[in-house]
């Protein structure tokens, strides 16, 4: 019968597998490692297309996440989704950016190592959005305290501020990051986010002064004009129309339907307050932004000498006001250049072209350094004042780069450097490289596509043509000294921090753009090498940012240069899937009766039992030390399908049982509540309220009257008050009664109860004493009596007494089961009162022998295994001798007239105080214990005696000396 049911169950599983395999053909696999045709780029692309068409934008390659920008809201970033992925094994749920974030967080917490998540892809592929989702996930799911809430909010709101100042609309992306950003999120040892740090890399300053057709300047300019208050714009000298400003209108798309500058301004403004920007900071910051716009509107004309002039100084006055500089000095700096000779300075007028260059260089420099100040300001608000060791997770939002053994040389060479000479030097140095082309070096077909002043580099992402016109000047990134002096003298506090007077004293040429880029990459590499990586590869599905459109050619190109196929081949070089035994067994244990619901053996054995039941063949898997390795994707699919079928059955059964129980419980509770409430509530409530009000009024009156007359003799006016005070004191006293005789605390009484309190305190003390005395058990009383006897025998007489005083006596040191049955039979008429292991020394040769020393009501016995070696009746006991030192030797003296006795018994006992005390109490005779010093003599046989000598030394010894005496050496105790 059981086998038939199992066959039916397996049939259901197979049917379910067929349907799920059909579904998988429709939506693809969620891990490219599980592709059968894993070497085929077409199969890779087809799987990506299937998932994209079903709005499944995430797919794994092992632990790498491939993300395709959907260009629409999918509802997959909710709070419930965050909770779903929190603390779950990486492969337990479908691919998601939250899984990458959670895996990095759990690895950081468990291994206490630093991690970073590298997000790469083309502009518009969704890198910035991915980094924001990761940041939001950490902010919501990580443990949080109220004191660290501010740090979390600042961490979140730093993003909109940086996006406003560092992002812009491009042809490919409406929110393109125009700077590299690396953010460290700092966590304490509990995994709580406590701070952060941001590093920016080379903001695109040229965008401040020039934009291509269809592109915009940085968002913050448009947000300021669109969302700023009228009073603020009037203070800054600005109009709302961005077309009025040259730096905002060159791309001819100042207004963009997909961008809401007004709402974004509100977000940035609220972020400023949370990130701790003061009113003074914002006033200076907005003044700098406005001055850049005014700079772009400064117009130059050429005079009859060929020099530049500024006929309209309206914009100059606004710039001077906003930056806190003198208008005439600024005017001169924009049209003249200061040249320093050895002993003097010469002011030379600038041409029209150079004046335009100086104006744009000033705008770029102001904005670039202000952006750096902004990043530093955010970092200062994110810094954690606790300097204990932190672990971090870094977020790197960057396209990607390549590192060569030897990088670019400087652009300057001996002699006059021009753009053409720079191109010639490139041809000389790297002309033989396969990825470098100029018009001179290219073939006949390639020459038509390359100008005389151009060169082409074949990047892994495609061919890029560069024009060398103005290349050296742009690379120098030079701000004339005259303009730098003006900015150093500015009263604007931000510019004062950005342009230091010390710069004017430095005669070195500032680093070129190329050098800055090189240095930035070097420092970034040092940061990344020290951390454990996770990777997200972002893919742009089409050039027009349209939802649900999948451009095969564009995506195939991205798959190639992102190296996704190579990564997949590396992952598939071994087994397609691997998982720890514990996780595999925990997930699929419901498929085997032997492992469900609990497997109590080693996980490896449970997995082996499970796969044997499922029917894995040997070529489908291998068992490692800690993991199971599955070779074929189909094997894993079949297992997963069987699990899904089993899970639905279990869930349905659990739901049915739970719902029935829940509904029954709710019904009973509602029925009982309704009956009770309808019967009693209204009447009881009204009566109770009236009665309580009446009682309250009467009580308050009596209490006030009694309080007024509390110091008078007892009378009807104060009687109830005094009774209340007494009662209250007595009731409170019960929680403050001393718990033992040593507790001297007592609740302070009111003045009228001092005498009663004293009497109660005495009664309580007597009761505690009586209770203590009655609580002493008969056994403890007997033990204390024994200790009294021990004190009378050995106090101030024998060493070791003080230490033995704190050790409790035992009823016996030998269990009845340890005594030979023959001995018990021989003394069966007597009850054994005490027993202890001893060492007996022969009376002649002093040879040591292990014995048992037993005490009964009538006699003492020295026992060897099954024999009674010596019986000493208490009537024949003459006395007991021991030394005053710390040794355990005792001699039991017997009467020489007793012919039955073989002589005195010389014993060594570890519990000597206990044994002698027990013996004395059983003999019931006083003065039988003799504590000797130096030596003692003992009876051997008629007319013959022996001697025991007691001495001290560095270690304990018992031996027969050359005089035939037994010498006992003990270590003297310090007490």
PDB file of C-alpha atoms in Angstrom, residues 638-821:
ATOM      1  CA  UNK A 638      14.432  18.378 -11.811  1.00  0.00           C
ATOM      2  CA  UNK A 639      15.240  18.624  -8.102  1.00  0.00           C
ATOM      3  CA  UNK A 640      13.895  22.167  -7.879  1.00  0.00           C
ATOM      4  CA  UNK A 641      10.698  21.181  -9.696  1.00  0.00           C
ATOM      5  CA  UNK A 642      10.124  18.275  -7.347  1.00  0.00           C
ATOM      6  CA  UNK A 643      10.679  20.606  -4.409  1.00  0.00           C
ATOM      7  CA  UNK A 644       8.146  23.123  -5.753  1.00  0.00           C
ATOM      8  CA  UNK A 645       5.532  20.380  -6.114  1.00  0.00           C
ATOM      9  CA  UNK A 646       6.216  19.063  -2.608  1.00  0.00           C
ATOM     10  CA  UNK A 647       6.161  22.572  -1.172  1.00  0.00           C
ATOM     11  CA  UNK A 648       2.724  23.326  -2.569  1.00  0.00           C
ATOM     12  CA  UNK A 649       1.340  20.138  -1.046  1.00  0.00           C
ATOM     13  CA  UNK A 650       2.805  20.940   2.365  1.00  0.00           C
ATOM     14  CA  UNK A 651       1.661  24.546   2.265  1.00  0.00           C
ATOM     15  CA  UNK A 652      -1.887  23.592   1.327  1.00  0.00           C
ATOM     16  CA  UNK A 653      -2.094  21.123   4.215  1.00  0.00           C
ATOM     17  CA  UNK A 654      -0.665  23.591   6.720  1.00  0.00           C
ATOM     18  CA  UNK A 655      -2.929  26.397   5.518  1.00  0.00           C
ATOM     19  CA  UNK A 656      -6.060  24.280   5.802  1.00  0.00           C
ATOM     20  CA  UNK A 657      -5.273  23.173   9.354  1.00  0.00           C
ATOM     21  CA  UNK A 658      -4.236  26.618  10.482  1.00  0.00           C
ATOM     22  CA  UNK A 659      -7.239  28.404   8.973  1.00  0.00           C
ATOM     23  CA  UNK A 660      -9.681  25.973  10.608  1.00  0.00           C
ATOM     24  CA  UNK A 661      -8.032  26.398  14.005  1.00  0.00           C
ATOM     25  CA  UNK A 662      -7.883  30.162  13.624  1.00  0.00           C
ATOM     26  CA  UNK A 663     -11.517  30.535  12.618  1.00  0.00           C
ATOM     27  CA  UNK A 664     -12.711  28.255  15.415  1.00  0.00           C
ATOM     28  CA  UNK A 665     -10.742  30.207  17.965  1.00  0.00           C
ATOM     29  CA  UNK A 666     -12.068  33.539  16.680  1.00  0.00           C
ATOM     30  CA  UNK A 667     -15.662  32.307  16.733  1.00  0.00           C
ATOM     31  CA  UNK A 668     -15.506  31.054  20.326  1.00  0.00           C
ATOM     32  CA  UNK A 669     -13.879  34.256  21.508  1.00  0.00           C
ATOM     33  CA  UNK A 670     -16.403  36.505  19.760  1.00  0.00           C
ATOM     34  CA  UNK A 671     -19.387  34.527  21.018  1.00  0.00           C
ATOM     35  CA  UNK A 672     -18.244  34.599  24.626  1.00  0.00           C
ATOM     36  CA  UNK A 673     -17.384  38.292  24.444  1.00  0.00           C
ATOM     37  CA  UNK A 674     -20.731  39.258  22.947  1.00  0.00           C
ATOM     38  CA  UNK A 675     -22.746  37.393  25.577  1.00  0.00           C
ATOM     39  CA  UNK A 676     -20.760  38.824  28.469  1.00  0.00           C
ATOM     40  CA  UNK A 677     -20.743  42.385  27.231  1.00  0.00           C
ATOM     41  CA  UNK A 678     -24.459  42.505  26.415  1.00  0.00           C
ATOM     42  CA  UNK A 679     -25.440  41.116  29.814  1.00  0.00           C
ATOM     43  CA  UNK A 680     -23.313  43.181  32.177  1.00  0.00           C
ATOM     44  CA  UNK A 681     -21.435  46.031  30.636  1.00  0.00           C
ATOM     45  CA  UNK A 682     -23.821  48.954  30.525  1.00  0.00           C
ATOM     46  CA  UNK A 683     -25.428  48.474  33.953  1.00  0.00           C
ATOM     47  CA  UNK A 684     -22.199  47.585  35.733  1.00  0.00           C
ATOM     48  CA  UNK A 685     -20.373  50.543  34.263  1.00  0.00           C
ATOM     49  CA  UNK A 686     -23.003  53.077  35.323  1.00  0.00           C
ATOM     50  CA  UNK A 687     -23.320  51.700  38.853  1.00  0.00           C
ATOM     51  CA  UNK A 688     -19.627  51.471  39.325  1.00  0.00           C
ATOM     52  CA  UNK A 689     -19.086  55.026  38.168  1.00  0.00           C
ATOM     53  CA  UNK A 690     -21.730  56.525  40.505  1.00  0.00           C
ATOM     54  CA  UNK A 691     -20.507  54.516  43.466  1.00  0.00           C
ATOM     55  CA  UNK A 692     -16.901  55.418  42.827  1.00  0.00           C
ATOM     56  CA  UNK A 693     -17.655  59.152  42.589  1.00  0.00           C
ATOM     57  CA  UNK A 694     -19.575  59.122  45.841  1.00  0.00           C
ATOM     58  CA  UNK A 695     -16.889  57.199  47.639  1.00  0.00           C
ATOM     59  CA  UNK A 696     -14.188  59.453  46.227  1.00  0.00           C
ATOM     60  CA  UNK A 697     -15.825  62.636  47.500  1.00  0.00           C
ATOM     61  CA  UNK A 698     -16.388  61.162  50.969  1.00  0.00           C
ATOM     62  CA  UNK A 699     -12.852  59.814  51.192  1.00  0.00           C
ATOM     63  CA  UNK A 700     -11.203  63.025  50.052  1.00  0.00           C
ATOM     64  CA  UNK A 701     -13.122  65.082  52.616  1.00  0.00           C
ATOM     65  CA  UNK A 702     -12.226  62.754  55.472  1.00  0.00           C
ATOM     66  CA  UNK A 703      -8.618  62.620  54.412  1.00  0.00           C
ATOM     67  CA  UNK A 704      -8.239  66.418  54.225  1.00  0.00           C
ATOM     68  CA  UNK A 705      -9.889  66.868  57.621  1.00  0.00           C
ATOM     69  CA  UNK A 706      -7.736  64.188  59.173  1.00  0.00           C
ATOM     70  CA  UNK A 707      -4.581  65.698  57.703  1.00  0.00           C
ATOM     71  CA  UNK A 708      -5.435  69.098  59.180  1.00  0.00           C
ATOM     72  CA  UNK A 709      -5.951  67.548  62.657  1.00  0.00           C
ATOM     73  CA  UNK A 710      -3.222  64.927  62.446  1.00  0.00           C
ATOM     74  CA  UNK A 711      -1.216  66.326  65.377  1.00  0.00           C
ATOM     75  CA  UNK A 712      -4.159  66.479  67.776  1.00  0.00           C
ATOM     76  CA  UNK A 713      -5.055  63.662  70.211  1.00  0.00           C
ATOM     77  CA  UNK A 714      -7.060  60.811  68.729  1.00  0.00           C
ATOM     78  CA  UNK A 715     -10.590  62.016  67.950  1.00  0.00           C
ATOM     79  CA  UNK A 716     -13.322  61.401  65.355  1.00  0.00           C
ATOM     80  CA  UNK A 717     -11.832  64.148  63.130  1.00  0.00           C
ATOM     81  CA  UNK A 718      -8.455  62.455  62.738  1.00  0.00           C
ATOM     82  CA  UNK A 719      -9.191  58.854  63.681  1.00  0.00           C
ATOM     83  CA  UNK A 720      -9.600  57.503  60.150  1.00  0.00           C
ATOM     84  CA  UNK A 721      -6.607  59.468  58.870  1.00  0.00           C
ATOM     85  CA  UNK A 722      -4.370  58.075  61.593  1.00  0.00           C
ATOM     86  CA  UNK A 723      -5.715  54.562  60.954  1.00  0.00           C
ATOM     87  CA  UNK A 724      -4.963  55.071  57.276  1.00  0.00           C
ATOM     88  CA  UNK A 725      -1.417  56.248  58.061  1.00  0.00           C
ATOM     89  CA  UNK A 726      -0.905  53.216  60.338  1.00  0.00           C
ATOM     90  CA  UNK A 727      -2.312  50.843  57.766  1.00  0.00           C
ATOM     91  CA  UNK A 728      -0.278  52.401  54.949  1.00  0.00           C
ATOM     92  CA  UNK A 729       2.887  52.173  57.040  1.00  0.00           C
ATOM     93  CA  UNK A 730       2.210  48.548  57.960  1.00  0.00           C
ATOM     94  CA  UNK A 731       1.456  47.650  54.346  1.00  0.00           C
ATOM     95  CA  UNK A 732       4.631  49.340  53.139  1.00  0.00           C
ATOM     96  CA  UNK A 733       6.605  47.773  55.950  1.00  0.00           C
ATOM     97  CA  UNK A 734       5.854  44.297  54.686  1.00  0.00           C
ATOM     98  CA  UNK A 735       7.972  45.022  51.596  1.00  0.00           C
ATOM     99  CA  UNK A 736      10.844  46.291  53.745  1.00  0.00           C
ATOM    100  CA  UNK A 737      10.995  43.653  56.481  1.00  0.00           C
ATOM    101  CA  UNK A 738      14.597  42.386  57.026  1.00  0.00           C
ATOM    102  CA  UNK A 739      15.168  38.986  55.461  1.00  0.00           C
ATOM    103  CA  UNK A 740      17.765  37.724  57.953  1.00  0.00           C
ATOM    104  CA  UNK A 741      19.264  38.538  61.337  1.00  0.00           C
ATOM    105  CA  UNK A 742      22.177  40.370  59.741  1.00  0.00           C
ATOM    106  CA  UNK A 743      19.924  42.817  57.846  1.00  0.00           C
ATOM    107  CA  UNK A 744      19.673  45.997  59.987  1.00  0.00           C
ATOM    108  CA  UNK A 745      17.551  48.050  57.564  1.00  0.00           C
ATOM    109  CA  UNK A 746      14.109  49.281  58.683  1.00  0.00           C
ATOM    110  CA  UNK A 747      11.460  51.501  57.116  1.00  0.00           C
ATOM    111  CA  UNK A 748      11.413  54.960  58.688  1.00  0.00           C
ATOM    112  CA  UNK A 749       8.025  55.474  60.459  1.00  0.00           C
ATOM    113  CA  UNK A 750       5.908  58.636  60.715  1.00  0.00           C
ATOM    114  CA  UNK A 751       6.187  60.488  64.014  1.00  0.00           C
ATOM    115  CA  UNK A 752       2.970  59.091  65.517  1.00  0.00           C
ATOM    116  CA  UNK A 753       4.149  55.495  64.961  1.00  0.00           C
ATOM    117  CA  UNK A 754       7.706  55.623  66.303  1.00  0.00           C
ATOM    118  CA  UNK A 755       6.956  53.606  69.459  1.00  0.00           C
ATOM    119  CA  UNK A 756       4.956  51.022  67.559  1.00  0.00           C
ATOM    120  CA  UNK A 757       7.745  50.800  64.998  1.00  0.00           C
ATOM    121  CA  UNK A 758      10.331  50.098  67.723  1.00  0.00           C
ATOM    122  CA  UNK A 759       8.170  47.303  69.172  1.00  0.00           C
ATOM    123  CA  UNK A 760       7.613  45.794  65.725  1.00  0.00           C
ATOM    124  CA  UNK A 761      11.321  45.920  65.003  1.00  0.00           C
ATOM    125  CA  UNK A 762      12.150  44.022  68.201  1.00  0.00           C
ATOM    126  CA  UNK A 763       9.454  41.444  67.479  1.00  0.00           C
ATOM    127  CA  UNK A 764      10.774  41.012  63.955  1.00  0.00           C
ATOM    128  CA  UNK A 765      14.323  40.531  65.186  1.00  0.00           C
ATOM    129  CA  UNK A 766      13.242  37.910  67.718  1.00  0.00           C
ATOM    130  CA  UNK A 767      11.199  36.127  65.073  1.00  0.00           C
ATOM    131  CA  UNK A 768      14.170  36.035  62.685  1.00  0.00           C
ATOM    132  CA  UNK A 769      16.410  34.633  65.441  1.00  0.00           C
ATOM    133  CA  UNK A 770      13.816  32.000  66.342  1.00  0.00           C
ATOM    134  CA  UNK A 771      13.293  31.137  62.684  1.00  0.00           C
ATOM    135  CA  UNK A 772      17.034  30.761  62.185  1.00  0.00           C
ATOM    136  CA  UNK A 773      17.380  28.467  65.189  1.00  0.00           C
ATOM    137  CA  UNK A 774      14.436  26.334  64.106  1.00  0.00           C
ATOM    138  CA  UNK A 775      15.799  26.130  60.595  1.00  0.00           C
ATOM    139  CA  UNK A 776      18.904  24.258  61.705  1.00  0.00           C
ATOM    140  CA  UNK A 777      18.420  20.589  60.720  1.00  0.00           C
ATOM    141  CA  UNK A 778      19.324  17.697  62.954  1.00  0.00           C
ATOM    142  CA  UNK A 779      22.109  16.753  60.563  1.00  0.00           C
ATOM    143  CA  UNK A 780      23.547  20.274  60.597  1.00  0.00           C
ATOM    144  CA  UNK A 781      23.185  20.388  64.403  1.00  0.00           C
ATOM    145  CA  UNK A 782      25.066  17.111  64.724  1.00  0.00           C
ATOM    146  CA  UNK A 783      27.743  18.477  62.376  1.00  0.00           C
ATOM    147  CA  UNK A 784      28.112  21.584  64.482  1.00  0.00           C
ATOM    148  CA  UNK A 785      28.350  19.474  67.626  1.00  0.00           C
ATOM    149  CA  UNK A 786      31.117  17.466  65.980  1.00  0.00           C
ATOM    150  CA  UNK A 787      32.924  20.693  65.126  1.00  0.00           C
ATOM    151  CA  UNK A 788      32.649  21.722  68.784  1.00  0.00           C
ATOM    152  CA  UNK A 789      34.240  18.443  69.859  1.00  0.00           C
ATOM    153  CA  UNK A 790      36.978  18.938  67.238  1.00  0.00           C
ATOM    154  CA  UNK A 791      37.629  22.418  68.597  1.00  0.00           C
ATOM    155  CA  UNK A 792      37.968  21.110  72.151  1.00  0.00           C
ATOM    156  CA  UNK A 793      40.407  18.417  70.995  1.00  0.00           C
ATOM    157  CA  UNK A 794      42.657  20.295  68.587  1.00  0.00           C
ATOM    158  CA  UNK A 795      42.249  24.050  68.853  1.00  0.00           C
ATOM    159  CA  UNK A 796      45.685  25.653  69.251  1.00  0.00           C
ATOM    160  CA  UNK A 797      47.190  22.168  69.536  1.00  0.00           C
ATOM    161  CA  UNK A 798      47.590  20.761  66.036  1.00  0.00           C
ATOM    162  CA  UNK A 799      48.543  22.436  62.748  1.00  0.00           C
ATOM    163  CA  UNK A 800      45.937  22.383  60.001  1.00  0.00           C
ATOM    164  CA  UNK A 801      43.043  22.758  62.438  1.00  0.00           C
ATOM    165  CA  UNK A 802      42.058  26.219  61.136  1.00  0.00           C
ATOM    166  CA  UNK A 803      41.943  25.005  57.517  1.00  0.00           C
ATOM    167  CA  UNK A 804      39.929  21.886  58.449  1.00  0.00           C
ATOM    168  CA  UNK A 805      37.420  23.952  60.409  1.00  0.00           C
ATOM    169  CA  UNK A 806      35.771  25.293  57.229  1.00  0.00           C
ATOM    170  CA  UNK A 807      35.530  21.859  55.601  1.00  0.00           C
ATOM    171  CA  UNK A 808      32.268  20.010  56.382  1.00  0.00           C
ATOM    172  CA  UNK A 809      32.445  16.560  57.932  1.00  0.00           C
ATOM    173  CA  UNK A 810      30.999  13.650  56.007  1.00  0.00           C
ATOM    174  CA  UNK A 811      28.841  10.891  57.472  1.00  0.00           C
ATOM    175  CA  UNK A 812      31.314   8.439  56.014  1.00  0.00           C
ATOM    176  CA  UNK A 813      34.164   8.470  53.521  1.00  0.00           C
ATOM    177  CA  UNK A 814      33.442   4.913  52.376  1.00  0.00           C
ATOM    178  CA  UNK A 815      30.195   3.804  50.779  1.00  0.00           C
ATOM    179  CA  UNK A 816      28.761   0.517  51.983  1.00  0.00           C
ATOM    180  CA  UNK A 817      29.173  -0.834  48.452  1.00  0.00           C
ATOM    181  CA  UNK A 818      32.949  -0.335  48.719  1.00  0.00           C
ATOM    182  CA  UNK A 819      33.181  -2.675  51.779  1.00  0.00           C
ATOM    183  CA  UNK A 820      33.714  -6.383  51.085  1.00  0.00           C
ATOM    184  CA  UNK A 821      30.511  -8.373  51.662  1.00  0.00           C
TER     185      UNK A 821
END
